[in-house]
């Protein structure tokens, strides 16, 4: 078991087949402990199926998976005793109140009635739900539901928490609240494994990202590694003289062999997908042509661009 | 590592969430009975928040008892009051058995919800949610029994077996209903929607309750139907419930009901649990 000790999750050839569809098709993963790890991919990529197998809710059809050193099939109860789960759709009981939901889970996890109630009050306070504790969850807003859902996952502090699309459908304010909670979890040493179809979310939260597409793992690494692997960002140039913008655009386009966008700022131009070496040549060419540059920046590619480069199709293709 | 989590210094949830995480020590795992009782408590909470779900348990016994007493009483037994003496144990059985379908409907509704994923990811005795729901159902069955009996006594039903006889009859009916509930938990797992369960349930429950001796003795029925009625376990349940309320139940009758319940449960409970665990 020693080989597993450094990893919160390790899978070998993990596979799940639904009828003729190989929903998860041989995924090998090693998720280090104590950080936020993101499964990134479009709808139907196999992220949720993978997560459900790791959370012992689905039995793999092939390969194996260990969570915190325990096999998800043979030692399912040992896994269940160490992880928390927040499903894609609110995994709380809508007919019950927020407080009742937390007391129910406290009781199921082994707390006495009294302790379960105390814990519920503590969590409702911590997640800013004290005012709504006595209301049925069906009356909650999306953000409140998500917070209750997260609170329910830490009635007992888990070593690892699975979050399936934790911010899907939330407004920006609620999303930021959930992001703060997720960062706090990781800060306190809980490994967080989340799925998301939002590249921004993966970029904001995850220390490492697994890009999943059509049931297979197509890339893995830190957000920075994934971005540099495609090697192309956007070259942004700001001229001293806005009147020279048309000429500068022609020069950049010629050297970079790429279309150049004119930004709202009348002195600024952006060329997405610029190769770094050619970008330096292009800057020199501008100077040589008497088109002085005020500022320039060669940005990292966005994860959207990375995803497109890795899969050959944009993230939302399968959702459409 | 390239990314350190942003220090949750200012924003509201940081400190209190951290405090909550620090105090979330895991207590010893609860036993299967305690877990099942917790799920029974959940069933009671749901009744409290959604009392409409009791409408069937309240309305059906009252409607059936009143309707059959006054529809058939004069024709079959000379007067509603005389017929009620025969009918009441039967409507008791009918009211409770018709309520068993909701065990399957509730389970099916529950399974489609995210909260069941959470239950299934907990380190608890696997069938506890179903066992707890059945305990909650037993209380609904008792409520139905109490309503039928109260109405019956009001209309002039007089059980000669006394309180003990009535309690025995109620106990047998509830035991049988709990056994039958496993049929519907299985359907709840097999079928796609609550509506599908209701449709199948009507096909099962109507013959089971009407092709019995609930409304009339089978003496005047054609031979084939007589055979069907005699083979129907509900007939034996009704006969025993009548005898218990009249104070004349035999050990043989009681054993037969318990045996029938045990056989039904022994077939359908393991099937349900196996299917549930495999889901």
XYZ file of N, CA, C and O in Angstrom, chain A residues 6-145:
560
model
N 1.052 8.619 -0.863
C 1.173 10.041 -1.144
C -0.041 10.596 -1.871
O -0.168 11.793 -2.048
N -0.887 9.690 -2.334
C -2.000 10.145 -3.162
C -3.332 9.962 -2.457
O -3.579 8.936 -1.843
N -4.181 10.981 -2.556
C -5.524 10.863 -1.994
C -6.360 9.935 -2.863
O -7.168 9.166 -2.375
N -6.127 10.028 -4.167
C -6.867 9.184 -5.101
C -5.892 8.637 -6.128
O -5.037 9.364 -6.626
N -5.999 7.349 -6.390
C -5.197 6.772 -7.463
C -6.058 5.786 -8.238
O -6.682 4.897 -7.650
N -6.138 5.973 -9.538
C -6.923 5.045 -10.354
C -6.028 4.450 -11.422
O -5.080 5.086 -11.894
N -6.342 3.201 -11.772
C -5.618 2.529 -12.848
C -6.645 1.955 -13.821
O -7.454 1.107 -13.446
N -6.648 2.459 -15.018
C -7.538 1.935 -16.063
C -9.009 1.966 -15.699
O -9.783 1.099 -16.112
N -9.415 2.964 -14.915
C -10.799 3.031 -14.436
C -11.769 3.151 -15.617
O -11.605 4.005 -16.482
N -12.765 2.257 -15.613
C -13.677 2.179 -16.754
C -15.112 1.994 -16.286
O -15.376 1.268 -15.333
N -16.034 2.672 -16.966
C -17.461 2.459 -16.726
C -18.171 2.457 -18.061
O -17.995 3.364 -18.870
N -18.970 1.418 -18.280
C -19.673 1.276 -19.547
C -21.176 1.343 -19.287
O -21.685 0.650 -18.415
N -21.870 2.203 -20.006
C -23.339 2.224 -19.972
C -23.832 1.772 -21.333
O -23.757 2.528 -22.296
N -24.332 0.559 -21.419
C -24.796 0.054 -22.714
C -23.645 0.039 -23.698
O -22.630 -0.615 -23.458
N -23.796 0.779 -24.795
C -22.746 0.784 -25.805
C -21.756 1.926 -25.584
O -20.784 2.061 -26.313
N -22.021 2.749 -24.569
C -21.183 3.932 -24.352
C -20.116 3.650 -23.316
O -20.428 3.203 -22.212
N -18.874 3.912 -23.655
C -17.804 3.819 -22.663
C -17.695 5.194 -22.003
O -16.955 6.051 -22.446
N -18.505 5.378 -20.945
C -18.605 6.691 -20.304
C -17.269 7.111 -19.714
O -16.888 8.277 -19.752
N -16.572 6.143 -19.106
C -15.219 6.381 -18.609
C -14.377 5.257 -19.197
O -14.683 4.085 -19.019
N -13.336 5.635 -19.907
C -12.653 4.655 -20.745
C -11.172 4.544 -20.392
O -10.310 5.033 -21.102
N -10.902 3.929 -19.236
C -9.509 3.657 -18.883
C -8.762 4.882 -18.397
O -7.799 5.313 -19.034
N -9.216 5.451 -17.286
C -8.554 6.647 -16.760
C -7.520 6.290 -15.690
O -7.818 5.568 -14.742
N -6.299 6.757 -15.881
C -5.224 6.613 -14.886
C -5.001 7.985 -14.252
O -4.694 8.939 -14.944
N -5.150 8.030 -12.929
C -5.059 9.317 -12.245
C -4.287 9.168 -10.947
O -4.370 8.139 -10.292
N -3.570 10.197 -10.570
C -2.981 10.245 -9.234
C -3.240 11.639 -8.687
O -2.720 12.621 -9.206
N -4.071 11.706 -7.666
C -4.429 13.001 -7.086
C -3.673 13.179 -5.774
O -3.897 12.434 -4.829
N -2.752 14.143 -5.714
C -1.999 14.354 -4.471
C -2.921 14.830 -3.355
O -3.953 15.450 -3.612
N -2.529 14.550 -2.111
C -3.331 14.953 -0.957
C -3.244 16.442 -0.709
O -2.236 17.081 -1.032
N -4.276 16.983 -0.108
C -4.227 18.311 0.474
C -4.361 19.476 -0.483
O -4.061 20.603 -0.120
N -4.825 19.247 -1.692
C -5.006 20.373 -2.599
C -6.347 20.260 -3.310
O -7.056 19.282 -3.159
N -6.685 21.296 -4.053
C -7.893 21.254 -4.869
C -7.513 20.694 -6.232
O -6.613 21.195 -6.888
N -8.197 19.630 -6.610
C -7.909 18.973 -7.875
C -9.159 19.068 -8.744
O -10.254 18.757 -8.283
N -9.001 19.536 -9.968
C -10.168 19.747 -10.810
C -10.271 18.750 -11.944
O -9.276 18.454 -12.605
N -11.475 18.203 -12.140
C -11.784 17.432 -13.352
C -12.471 18.407 -14.285
O -13.556 18.882 -13.992
N -11.829 18.676 -15.401
C -12.358 19.665 -16.319
C -12.779 18.980 -17.606
O -12.034 18.169 -18.152
N -13.968 19.306 -18.062
C -14.409 18.736 -19.326
C -15.824 19.157 -19.624
O -16.515 19.651 -18.739
N -16.253 18.977 -20.873
C -17.614 19.382 -21.230
C -18.647 18.423 -20.658
O -18.287 17.372 -20.111
N -19.913 18.767 -20.802
C -21.001 17.870 -20.413
C -20.830 16.528 -21.096
O -20.519 16.472 -22.280
N -21.042 15.446 -20.346
C -20.977 14.133 -20.961
C -19.572 13.616 -21.168
O -19.355 12.593 -21.799
N -18.572 14.302 -20.600
C -17.182 13.884 -20.798
C -16.830 12.665 -19.939
O -15.871 11.955 -20.220
N -17.616 12.429 -18.870
C -17.313 11.321 -17.968
C -16.825 11.779 -16.605
O -16.429 10.966 -15.780
N -16.861 13.082 -16.349
C -16.388 13.616 -15.062
C -17.230 13.106 -13.900
O -16.704 12.589 -12.922
N -18.556 13.270 -14.034
C -19.446 12.884 -12.951
C -19.397 11.378 -12.719
O -19.369 10.915 -11.572
N -19.352 10.609 -13.799
C -19.280 9.155 -13.673
C -18.012 8.756 -12.923
O -18.049 7.896 -12.040
N -16.904 9.394 -13.247
C -15.650 9.105 -12.555
C -15.788 9.418 -11.067
O -15.439 8.611 -10.197
N -16.352 10.596 -10.794
C -16.526 11.017 -9.401
C -17.425 10.041 -8.645
O -17.148 9.685 -7.493
N -18.504 9.586 -9.296
C -19.439 8.675 -8.627
C -18.786 7.327 -8.340
O -19.091 6.696 -7.336
N -17.898 6.900 -9.193
C -17.172 5.652 -8.904
C -16.250 5.847 -7.707
O -16.165 4.998 -6.825
N -15.589 7.001 -7.658
C -14.661 7.258 -6.549
C -15.421 7.413 -5.233
O -14.914 7.042 -4.168
N -16.649 7.935 -5.301
C -17.442 8.133 -4.087
C -18.224 6.868 -3.713
O -19.100 6.926 -2.862
N -17.946 5.754 -4.362
C -18.568 4.434 -4.127
C -20.042 4.394 -4.499
O -20.774 3.524 -4.039
N -20.488 5.316 -5.339
C -21.898 5.297 -5.748
C -22.113 4.476 -7.009
O -23.228 4.075 -7.313
N -21.051 4.238 -7.745
C -21.127 3.421 -8.951
C -19.993 2.417 -8.900
O -18.885 2.733 -8.477
N -20.274 1.200 -9.358
C -19.254 0.166 -9.369
C -18.504 0.215 -10.704
O -19.149 0.197 -11.756
N -17.186 0.301 -10.665
C -16.445 0.335 -11.936
C -16.644 -0.964 -12.720
O -16.816 -2.028 -12.130
N -16.616 -0.874 -14.051
C -16.689 -2.078 -14.878
C -15.293 -2.593 -15.225
O -15.148 -3.701 -15.738
N -14.294 -1.767 -14.980
C -12.940 -2.212 -15.265
C -11.945 -1.333 -14.533
O -12.278 -0.219 -14.121
N -10.718 -1.845 -14.359
C -9.691 -1.073 -13.672
C -9.953 -1.023 -12.183
O -10.829 -1.734 -11.666
N -9.180 -0.196 -11.488
C -9.351 -0.129 -10.041
C -9.143 1.310 -9.585
O -8.575 2.133 -10.302
N -9.643 1.593 -8.392
C -9.474 2.928 -7.834
C -9.290 2.815 -6.332
O -9.969 2.027 -5.672
N -8.350 3.576 -5.833
C -8.146 3.656 -4.392
C -8.369 5.092 -3.957
O -7.884 6.021 -4.590
N -9.121 5.235 -2.870
C -9.360 6.553 -2.296
C -8.824 6.516 -0.875
O -9.245 5.669 -0.081
N -7.887 7.393 -0.577
C -7.223 7.428 0.736
C -6.702 6.045 1.125
O -6.794 5.624 2.273
N -6.197 5.337 0.116
C -5.576 4.045 0.368
C -6.521 2.869 0.385
O -6.093 1.729 0.584
N -7.829 3.113 0.179
C -8.794 2.019 0.245
C -9.461 1.794 -1.104
O -9.846 2.742 -1.787
N -9.603 0.511 -1.442
C -10.231 0.158 -2.706
C -11.715 0.536 -2.681
O -12.416 0.229 -1.719
N -12.190 1.196 -3.740
C -13.567 1.714 -3.722
C -14.613 0.603 -3.783
O -15.774 0.839 -3.452
N -14.215 -0.586 -4.224
C -15.191 -1.686 -4.263
C -15.040 -2.565 -3.020
O -15.982 -2.724 -2.241
N -13.836 -3.079 -2.802
C -13.631 -4.033 -1.707
C -13.709 -3.372 -0.334
O -14.100 -4.002 0.647
N -13.340 -2.109 -0.248
C -13.322 -1.425 1.059
C -14.194 -0.166 1.005
O -13.816 0.890 1.506
N -15.381 -0.338 0.409
C -16.247 0.828 0.180
C -16.570 1.553 1.484
O -16.577 2.787 1.525
N -16.844 0.791 2.555
C -17.221 1.455 3.808
C -16.072 2.271 4.399
O -16.303 3.327 4.991
N -14.843 1.791 4.230
C -13.681 2.546 4.713
C -13.555 3.858 3.944
O -13.196 4.896 4.510
N -13.876 3.816 2.642
C -13.851 5.042 1.847
C -14.949 5.985 2.332
O -14.716 7.161 2.590
N -16.160 5.405 2.487
C -17.309 6.239 2.891
C -17.076 6.916 4.230
O -17.596 8.001 4.488
N -16.302 6.262 5.091
C -16.063 6.826 6.423
C -15.067 7.986 6.384
O -14.843 8.624 7.406
N -14.478 8.259 5.236
C -13.441 9.288 5.187
C -13.718 10.423 4.211
O -12.988 11.400 4.163
N -14.776 10.265 3.410
C -15.010 11.278 2.393
C -16.339 11.991 2.621
O -17.211 11.500 3.330
N -16.464 13.161 2.025
C -17.737 13.873 1.993
C -18.137 14.033 0.541
O -17.289 13.992 -0.354
N -19.425 14.200 0.299
C -19.895 14.262 -1.078
C -20.930 15.356 -1.233
O -21.849 15.477 -0.429
N -20.773 16.171 -2.249
C -21.815 17.107 -2.625
C -22.115 16.863 -4.088
O -21.270 17.086 -4.946
N -23.302 16.335 -4.347
C -23.651 15.900 -5.697
C -23.989 17.070 -6.597
O -24.026 18.221 -6.172
N -24.245 16.733 -7.850
C -24.491 17.765 -8.860
C -25.790 18.509 -8.585
O -25.881 19.704 -8.776
N -26.821 17.765 -8.143
C -28.074 18.396 -7.767
C -28.113 18.351 -6.255
O -27.698 17.372 -5.663
N -28.595 19.423 -5.657
C -28.531 19.566 -4.204
C -28.775 18.237 -3.499
O -29.837 17.640 -3.621
N -27.760 17.760 -2.763
C -27.933 16.488 -2.064
C -28.422 16.731 -0.647
O -27.808 16.275 0.308
N -29.495 17.506 -0.541
C -30.155 17.714 0.750
C -31.646 17.457 0.531
O -32.107 17.435 -0.593
N -32.360 17.243 1.642
C -33.772 16.906 1.538
C -34.595 18.189 1.479
O -34.640 18.950 2.440
N -35.241 18.419 0.349
C -35.936 19.685 0.143
C -37.149 19.868 1.044
O -37.561 20.988 1.298
N -37.743 18.769 1.502
C -38.938 18.876 2.341
C -38.583 19.259 3.779
O -39.411 19.776 4.505
N -37.347 18.957 4.183
C -36.950 19.247 5.565
C -36.372 20.661 5.658
O -36.027 21.270 4.651
N -36.223 21.144 6.881
C -35.586 22.446 7.061
C -34.066 22.272 6.991
O -33.556 21.145 7.050
N -33.372 23.402 6.885
C -31.917 23.342 6.853
C -31.369 22.676 8.108
O -30.488 21.819 8.049
N -31.911 23.071 9.266
C -31.435 22.511 10.528
C -31.706 21.012 10.590
O -30.832 20.229 10.975
N -32.913 20.605 10.173
C -33.252 19.169 10.227
C -32.324 18.340 9.353
O -31.912 17.237 9.723
N -31.983 18.888 8.185
C -31.056 18.172 7.306
C -29.732 17.886 8.011
O -29.195 16.775 7.934
N -29.218 18.892 8.689
C -27.902 18.727 9.329
C -28.000 17.818 10.557
O -27.095 17.018 10.808
N -29.102 17.927 11.309
C -29.282 17.039 12.466
C -29.396 15.593 11.974
O -28.787 14.673 12.530
N -30.167 15.402 10.907
C -30.334 14.059 10.331
C -28.973 13.448 10.004
O -28.672 12.307 10.376
N -28.121 14.219 9.322
C -26.813 13.686 8.957
C -25.946 13.455 10.176
O -25.217 12.468 10.249
N -26.039 14.372 11.145
C -25.276 14.189 12.374
C -25.644 12.885 13.065
O -24.782 12.132 13.509
N -26.952 12.603 13.108
C -27.418 11.361 13.733
C -26.918 10.151 12.943
O -26.475 9.166 13.512
N -27.004 10.245 11.607
C -26.586 9.108 10.777
C -25.085 8.859 10.892
O -24.612 7.738 10.693
N -24.340 9.902 11.211
C -22.893 9.738 11.346
C -22.508 9.322 12.758
O -21.330 9.075 13.029
N -23.482 9.262 13.673
C -23.189 8.706 14.995
C -23.243 9.689 16.145
O -22.984 9.305 17.292
N -23.605 10.953 15.877
C -23.719 11.906 16.981
C -24.975 11.633 17.798
O -25.987 11.173 17.257
N -24.935 11.967 19.078
C -26.133 11.951 19.911
C -27.057 13.064 19.422
O -26.611 13.975 18.723
N -28.346 12.994 19.786
C -29.282 14.044 19.352
C -28.772 15.411 19.741
O -28.815 16.360 18.965
N -28.299 15.500 20.999
C -27.877 16.795 21.510
C -26.688 17.330 20.705
O -26.699 18.461 20.233
N -25.681 16.471 20.522
C -24.502 16.908 19.794
C -24.844 17.208 18.329
O -24.318 18.152 17.737
N -25.735 16.404 17.768
C -26.124 16.634 16.366
C -26.770 18.008 16.228
O -26.531 18.729 15.255
N -27.587 18.392 17.230
C -28.245 19.709 17.163
C -27.219 20.831 17.321
O -27.271 21.827 16.615
N -26.283 20.641 18.264
C -25.249 21.664 18.470
C -24.413 21.851 17.208
O -24.108 22.970 16.803
N -24.052 20.716 16.596
C -23.241 20.767 15.384
C -24.009 21.475 14.268
O -23.437 22.258 13.501
N -25.304 21.195 14.184
C -26.129 21.835 13.153
C -26.114 23.357 13.335
O -25.933 24.099 12.371
N -26.272 23.814 14.579
C -26.277 25.257 14.847
C -24.940 25.866 14.456
O -24.869 26.911 13.797
N -23.855 25.172 14.823
C -22.516 25.668 14.514
C -22.318 25.814 13.000
O -21.828 26.842 12.505
N -22.759 24.789 12.252
C -22.573 24.816 10.801
C -23.467 25.862 10.142
O -23.055 26.554 9.205
N -24.707 25.974 10.633
C -25.620 26.971 10.053
C -25.055 28.368 10.233
O -25.138 29.211 9.338
N -24.445 28.625 11.399
C -23.796 29.915 11.636
C -22.623 30.111 10.684
O -22.485 31.153 10.047
N -21.781 29.083 10.589
C -20.560 29.201 9.793
C -20.875 29.437 8.314
O -20.134 30.109 7.618
N -21.981 28.862 7.850
C -22.309 28.986 6.432
C -23.380 30.040 6.188
O -24.026 30.048 5.150
N -23.567 30.926 7.185
C -24.428 32.095 7.000
C -25.869 31.684 6.686
O -26.527 32.262 5.829
N -26.353 30.644 7.394
C -27.702 30.145 7.140
C -28.569 30.164 8.401
O -29.682 29.635 8.402
N -28.044 30.791 9.468
C -28.745 30.729 10.754
C -30.164 31.288 10.647
O -31.099 30.756 11.247
N -30.340 32.350 9.839
C -31.657 32.979 9.744
C -32.684 32.085 9.054
O -33.879 32.258 9.214
N -32.191 31.146 8.259
C -33.104 30.296 7.488
C -33.134 28.875 8.023
O -33.675 27.982 7.363
N -32.570 28.673 9.205
C -32.416 27.313 9.741
C -33.743 26.576 9.829
O -33.813 25.375 9.576
N -34.835 27.311 10.161
C -36.120 26.659 10.380
C -37.013 26.615 9.155
O -38.165 26.218 9.251
N -36.460 27.017 7.999
C -37.272 27.000 6.778
C -36.983 25.769 5.951
O -35.866 25.277 5.906
N -38.030 25.280 5.249
C -37.824 24.134 4.361
C -36.837 24.509 3.261
O -36.867 25.630 2.733
N -35.994 23.551 2.885
C -34.936 23.833 1.918
C -35.517 24.232 0.563
O -34.904 24.991 -0.183
N -36.725 23.765 0.253
C -37.315 24.092 -1.052
C -37.535 25.594 -1.203
O -37.682 26.085 -2.305
N -37.533 26.336 -0.072
C -37.698 27.790 -0.169
C -36.353 28.511 -0.288
O -36.320 29.725 -0.404
N -35.249 27.760 -0.248
C -33.916 28.379 -0.297
C -33.559 28.823 -1.717
O -34.007 28.224 -2.692
N -32.701 29.837 -1.816
C -32.132 30.209 -3.114
C -31.051 29.197 -3.488
O -30.620 28.407 -2.662
N -30.631 29.250 -4.751
C -29.608 28.323 -5.221
C -28.327 28.396 -4.395
O -27.737 27.375 -4.038
N -27.916 29.615 -4.063
C -26.680 29.783 -3.300
C -26.813 29.225 -1.888
O -25.891 28.590 -1.371
N -27.992 29.449 -1.262
C -28.198 28.923 0.097
C -28.184 27.401 0.088
O -27.626 26.748 0.968
N -28.832 26.816 -0.929
C -28.846 25.360 -1.043
C -27.434 24.792 -1.131
O -27.109 23.802 -0.491
